[in-house]
Short mmCIF file of C-alpha atoms in Angstrom, two decimals:
data_model
loop_
_atom_site.label_atom_id
_atom_site.label_comp_id
_atom_site.label_asym_id
_atom_site.label_seq_id
_atom_site.Cartn_x
_atom_site.Cartn_y
_atom_site.Cartn_z
CA GLY A 1 -109.88 -77.14 -69.12
CA GLN A 2 -111.71 -78.12 -66.02
CA ASN A 3 -115.36 -78.82 -66.20
CA ILE A 4 -118.24 -80.02 -64.07
CA ASP A 5 -121.45 -81.11 -65.81
CA GLN A 6 -124.83 -81.57 -64.24
CA PRO A 7 -128.35 -81.34 -65.68
CA THR A 8 -129.78 -77.85 -65.65
CA GLU A 9 -133.20 -78.84 -64.36
CA MET A 10 -135.09 -81.96 -63.17
CA THR A 11 -138.63 -82.59 -62.12
CA ALA A 12 -139.86 -85.27 -59.73
CA THR A 13 -142.96 -86.22 -57.77
CA GLU A 14 -143.42 -85.89 -54.04
CA GLY A 15 -142.66 -89.19 -52.34
CA ALA A 16 -140.59 -90.48 -55.22
CA ILE A 17 -136.81 -90.96 -55.67
CA VAL A 18 -134.59 -88.76 -57.84
CA GLN A 19 -130.93 -89.13 -58.88
CA ILE A 20 -128.91 -86.04 -59.83
CA ASN A 21 -125.82 -86.84 -61.78
CA CYS A 22 -122.52 -84.97 -61.87
CA THR A 23 -119.59 -85.69 -64.16
CA TYR A 24 -116.27 -83.95 -63.87
CA GLN A 25 -113.06 -83.45 -65.78
CA THR A 26 -110.46 -81.86 -63.50
CA SER A 27 -106.72 -81.83 -63.12
CA GLY A 28 -106.58 -84.31 -60.30
CA PHE A 29 -109.11 -85.02 -57.65
CA ASN A 30 -109.16 -84.42 -53.90
CA GLY A 31 -112.86 -84.75 -53.06
CA LEU A 32 -116.35 -83.97 -54.25
CA PHE A 33 -118.99 -81.91 -52.44
CA TRP A 34 -122.76 -81.58 -52.86
CA TYR A 35 -124.52 -78.44 -51.63
CA GLN A 36 -128.19 -77.56 -51.55
CA GLN A 37 -129.36 -74.02 -52.33
CA HIS A 38 -132.94 -72.88 -51.86
CA ALA A 39 -134.00 -69.92 -53.98
CA GLY A 40 -132.71 -66.70 -52.46
CA GLU A 41 -130.78 -68.50 -49.74
CA ALA A 42 -127.23 -69.58 -49.00
CA PRO A 43 -125.85 -72.90 -50.25
CA THR A 44 -125.69 -75.45 -47.44
CA PHE A 45 -123.42 -78.47 -47.24
CA LEU A 46 -124.96 -81.90 -47.95
CA SER A 47 -122.13 -84.39 -48.43
CA TYR A 48 -118.48 -84.96 -49.15
CA ASN A 49 -116.99 -88.00 -50.97
CA VAL A 50 -113.30 -88.68 -51.40
CA LEU A 51 -113.34 -92.47 -51.76
CA ASP A 52 -115.37 -94.61 -54.20
CA GLY A 53 -118.71 -95.77 -53.00
CA LEU A 54 -121.95 -94.70 -51.46
CA GLU A 55 -122.32 -92.40 -48.46
CA GLU A 56 -125.75 -92.44 -46.87
CA LYS A 57 -127.13 -89.68 -44.70
CA GLY A 58 -130.82 -90.05 -43.96
CA ARG A 59 -132.94 -89.53 -47.09
CA PHE A 60 -129.90 -88.31 -49.01
CA SER A 61 -127.08 -90.47 -50.40
CA SER A 62 -124.06 -89.55 -52.52
CA PHE A 63 -122.08 -91.89 -54.72
CA LEU A 64 -118.63 -91.47 -56.23
CA SER A 65 -116.69 -93.29 -58.94
CA ARG A 66 -113.26 -91.70 -59.34
CA SER A 67 -112.30 -93.88 -62.33
CA LYS A 68 -115.41 -92.65 -64.20
CA GLY A 69 -115.27 -89.07 -63.02
CA TYR A 70 -118.85 -89.46 -61.86
CA SER A 71 -121.00 -88.83 -58.84
CA TYR A 72 -124.67 -88.77 -58.11
CA LEU A 73 -126.86 -87.44 -55.31
CA LEU A 74 -129.84 -89.65 -54.53
CA LEU A 75 -132.86 -88.16 -52.78
CA LYS A 76 -135.48 -90.53 -51.46
CA GLU A 77 -139.02 -89.95 -50.19
CA LEU A 78 -139.04 -86.55 -51.82
CA GLN A 79 -140.68 -83.71 -49.96
CA MET A 80 -141.82 -80.36 -51.32
CA LYS A 81 -139.09 -78.69 -49.28
CA ASP A 82 -136.50 -80.52 -51.37
CA SER A 83 -137.25 -78.16 -54.24
CA ALA A 84 -133.93 -76.37 -54.59
CA SER A 85 -130.79 -76.20 -56.64
CA TYR A 86 -128.15 -78.84 -56.01
CA LEU A 87 -124.52 -77.88 -56.61
CA CYS A 88 -121.70 -80.26 -57.30
CA ALA A 89 -118.14 -79.13 -56.60
CA VAL A 90 -114.76 -80.91 -56.99
CA THR A 91 -111.42 -80.14 -55.35
CA ASP A 92 -108.68 -80.55 -57.93
CA SER A 93 -104.99 -81.44 -57.51
CA ASN A 94 -104.20 -77.81 -56.63
CA TYR A 95 -106.92 -77.91 -54.03
CA GLN A 96 -108.98 -75.47 -56.06
CA LEU A 97 -112.73 -75.95 -55.65
CA ILE A 98 -114.38 -76.19 -59.08
CA TRP A 99 -118.16 -75.69 -59.10
CA GLY A 100 -120.89 -76.95 -61.40
CA ALA A 101 -123.70 -74.65 -62.50
CA GLY A 102 -126.19 -76.50 -60.34
CA THR A 103 -129.30 -78.57 -60.97
CA LYS A 104 -132.66 -77.04 -60.22
CA LEU A 105 -134.97 -79.70 -58.80
CA ILE A 106 -138.72 -79.12 -58.99
CA ILE A 107 -140.94 -81.27 -56.86
CA LYS A 108 -144.56 -81.66 -57.94
CA PRO A 109 -147.37 -82.89 -55.65
CA GLU B 1 -126.11 -63.72 -34.63
CA THR B 2 -124.97 -67.13 -35.73
CA GLY B 3 -123.27 -68.48 -38.85
CA VAL B 4 -122.33 -66.10 -41.63
CA THR B 5 -124.17 -62.84 -42.10
CA GLN B 6 -124.06 -60.43 -45.03
CA THR B 7 -125.26 -56.84 -45.42
CA PRO B 8 -126.97 -55.42 -47.31
CA ARG B 9 -129.18 -58.19 -48.70
CA HIS B 10 -130.11 -56.11 -51.72
CA LEU B 11 -128.20 -53.28 -53.39
CA VAL B 12 -128.98 -51.18 -56.44
CA MET B 13 -126.25 -48.87 -57.62
CA GLY B 14 -125.30 -46.73 -60.59
CA MET B 15 -122.08 -47.23 -62.49
CA THR B 16 -120.48 -44.19 -60.85
CA ASN B 17 -121.34 -45.11 -57.29
CA LYS B 18 -119.09 -46.52 -54.60
CA LYS B 19 -120.50 -49.03 -52.16
CA SER B 20 -119.30 -51.79 -49.90
CA LEU B 21 -120.56 -55.23 -49.07
CA LYS B 22 -119.99 -56.59 -45.57
CA CYS B 23 -119.64 -60.14 -44.34
CA GLU B 24 -119.25 -61.35 -40.79
CA GLN B 25 -118.75 -64.88 -39.55
CA HIS B 26 -119.44 -65.98 -36.00
CA LEU B 27 -117.98 -69.51 -36.35
CA GLY B 28 -114.35 -68.88 -35.33
CA HIS B 29 -113.13 -69.81 -38.78
CA ASN B 30 -109.79 -68.76 -40.21
CA ALA B 31 -110.65 -68.55 -43.91
CA MET B 32 -113.14 -66.36 -45.73
CA TYR B 33 -114.20 -66.24 -49.36
CA TRP B 34 -116.04 -64.00 -51.82
CA TYR B 35 -117.99 -65.67 -54.63
CA LYS B 36 -120.00 -64.30 -57.51
CA GLN B 37 -123.07 -66.23 -58.54
CA SER B 38 -124.76 -65.46 -61.84
CA ALA B 39 -127.91 -67.16 -63.13
CA LYS B 40 -127.24 -70.61 -64.55
CA LYS B 41 -123.45 -70.26 -64.12
CA PRO B 42 -121.07 -71.94 -61.71
CA LEU B 43 -120.02 -70.17 -58.61
CA GLU B 44 -117.01 -67.95 -59.37
CA LEU B 45 -114.41 -67.70 -56.66
CA MET B 46 -113.26 -64.05 -56.44
CA PHE B 47 -111.07 -63.79 -53.33
CA VAL B 48 -109.83 -65.96 -50.51
CA TYR B 49 -108.42 -64.76 -47.20
CA SER B 50 -106.68 -67.02 -44.71
CA LEU B 51 -105.83 -65.55 -41.32
CA GLU B 52 -106.50 -62.10 -42.75
CA GLU B 53 -104.04 -62.48 -45.65
CA ARG B 54 -105.18 -62.71 -49.21
CA VAL B 55 -104.21 -66.08 -50.69
CA GLU B 56 -106.26 -66.24 -53.87
CA ASN B 57 -107.23 -63.58 -56.37
CA ASN B 58 -108.75 -65.10 -59.46
CA SER B 59 -108.15 -62.37 -62.02
CA VAL B 60 -110.92 -60.17 -60.64
CA PRO B 61 -111.25 -56.65 -62.14
CA SER B 62 -109.81 -53.88 -59.99
CA ARG B 63 -113.22 -52.30 -59.62
CA PHE B 64 -113.71 -54.99 -56.91
CA SER B 65 -111.47 -54.41 -53.89
CA PRO B 66 -111.55 -56.79 -50.89
CA GLU B 67 -110.59 -55.95 -47.30
CA CYS B 68 -110.19 -58.31 -44.37
CA PRO B 69 -109.49 -56.34 -41.17
CA ASN B 70 -109.73 -59.45 -38.96
CA SER B 71 -110.64 -63.12 -39.24
CA SER B 72 -114.33 -62.42 -38.56
CA HIS B 73 -114.96 -59.62 -41.05
CA LEU B 74 -114.69 -59.35 -44.80
CA PHE B 75 -115.59 -56.48 -47.07
CA LEU B 76 -115.95 -56.08 -50.79
CA HIS B 77 -115.58 -52.49 -51.95
CA LEU B 78 -117.26 -51.68 -55.23
CA HIS B 79 -116.62 -48.76 -57.56
CA THR B 80 -117.39 -47.92 -61.18
CA LEU B 81 -119.16 -51.22 -61.73
CA GLN B 82 -120.65 -52.38 -65.02
CA PRO B 83 -124.13 -53.81 -65.63
CA GLU B 84 -122.61 -57.24 -66.15
CA ASP B 85 -121.48 -57.15 -62.53
CA SER B 86 -125.09 -57.60 -61.49
CA ALA B 87 -125.22 -60.90 -59.58
CA LEU B 88 -125.57 -62.52 -56.21
CA TYR B 89 -122.41 -62.03 -54.17
CA LEU B 90 -121.84 -64.76 -51.62
CA CYS B 91 -119.51 -64.78 -48.69
CA ALA B 92 -118.34 -68.04 -47.13
CA SER B 93 -116.03 -69.20 -44.39
CA SER B 94 -114.30 -72.43 -43.51
CA GLN B 95 -112.26 -73.66 -40.53
CA ASP B 96 -108.99 -73.27 -42.40
CA PHE B 97 -107.93 -72.64 -45.96
CA SER B 98 -106.77 -76.23 -45.81
CA ARG B 99 -106.38 -76.29 -49.54
CA GLY B 100 -110.03 -76.48 -50.42
CA ILE B 101 -110.90 -79.50 -48.32
CA GLY B 102 -113.51 -78.90 -45.75
CA GLU B 103 -117.05 -77.68 -45.60
CA GLN B 104 -117.70 -74.04 -46.39
CA PHE B 105 -120.44 -72.11 -44.63
CA PHE B 106 -122.20 -69.55 -46.80
CA GLY B 107 -123.95 -66.29 -46.00
CA PRO B 108 -127.31 -65.46 -47.59
CA GLY B 109 -125.71 -63.25 -50.20
CA THR B 110 -126.12 -59.73 -51.47
CA ARG B 111 -128.25 -59.34 -54.60
CA LEU B 112 -126.47 -56.56 -56.53
CA THR B 113 -128.04 -54.71 -59.45
CA VAL B 114 -125.92 -52.22 -61.42
CA LEU B 115 -127.91 -49.75 -63.53
#
């Protein structure tokens, strides 16, 4: 079957750096997405990786290794507003979008 | 209004009721989606419409009935639901149903409680 694994919950300190991992087992691969979802709100797009390597966008970076079936989202200079759930999703060979259950990130002062 | 809007934001219904969820996108997109989001579970894709035609139906029970009258509006008609159908129902749109590639824009969701 197809599966996306990410930690259920993580805690980090304001101003620090946190890395949220995502591993996937899918039938083929056509890209990986990261979305942010604040409690009670809509998921919003953060990043898209289709080639190996690191994509940097301000305080957020996303890394992909297709050979390892692995991605991470790196958040730097954490702010309280970064407290949210982070969803990893993979497009498989049939172009179906497979979602992870999300990682709830708690930021402490 | 901008982006993707959903009404109502909260809905409580009995198992014998009939209700409808509404989604509207103001982005000029051609594809719209219904998702179910339950606590600590992955998003479940329910229905996909591309240019007003249904292209995906992921084995959703018949008590959920979608309707897409035009590319800007999407409805989810509900009848004789079960308590396990209580969840957050999210609507999303994308430029095209270009086979899953491309950013999806989500509405704020309808929090449904079935008593």
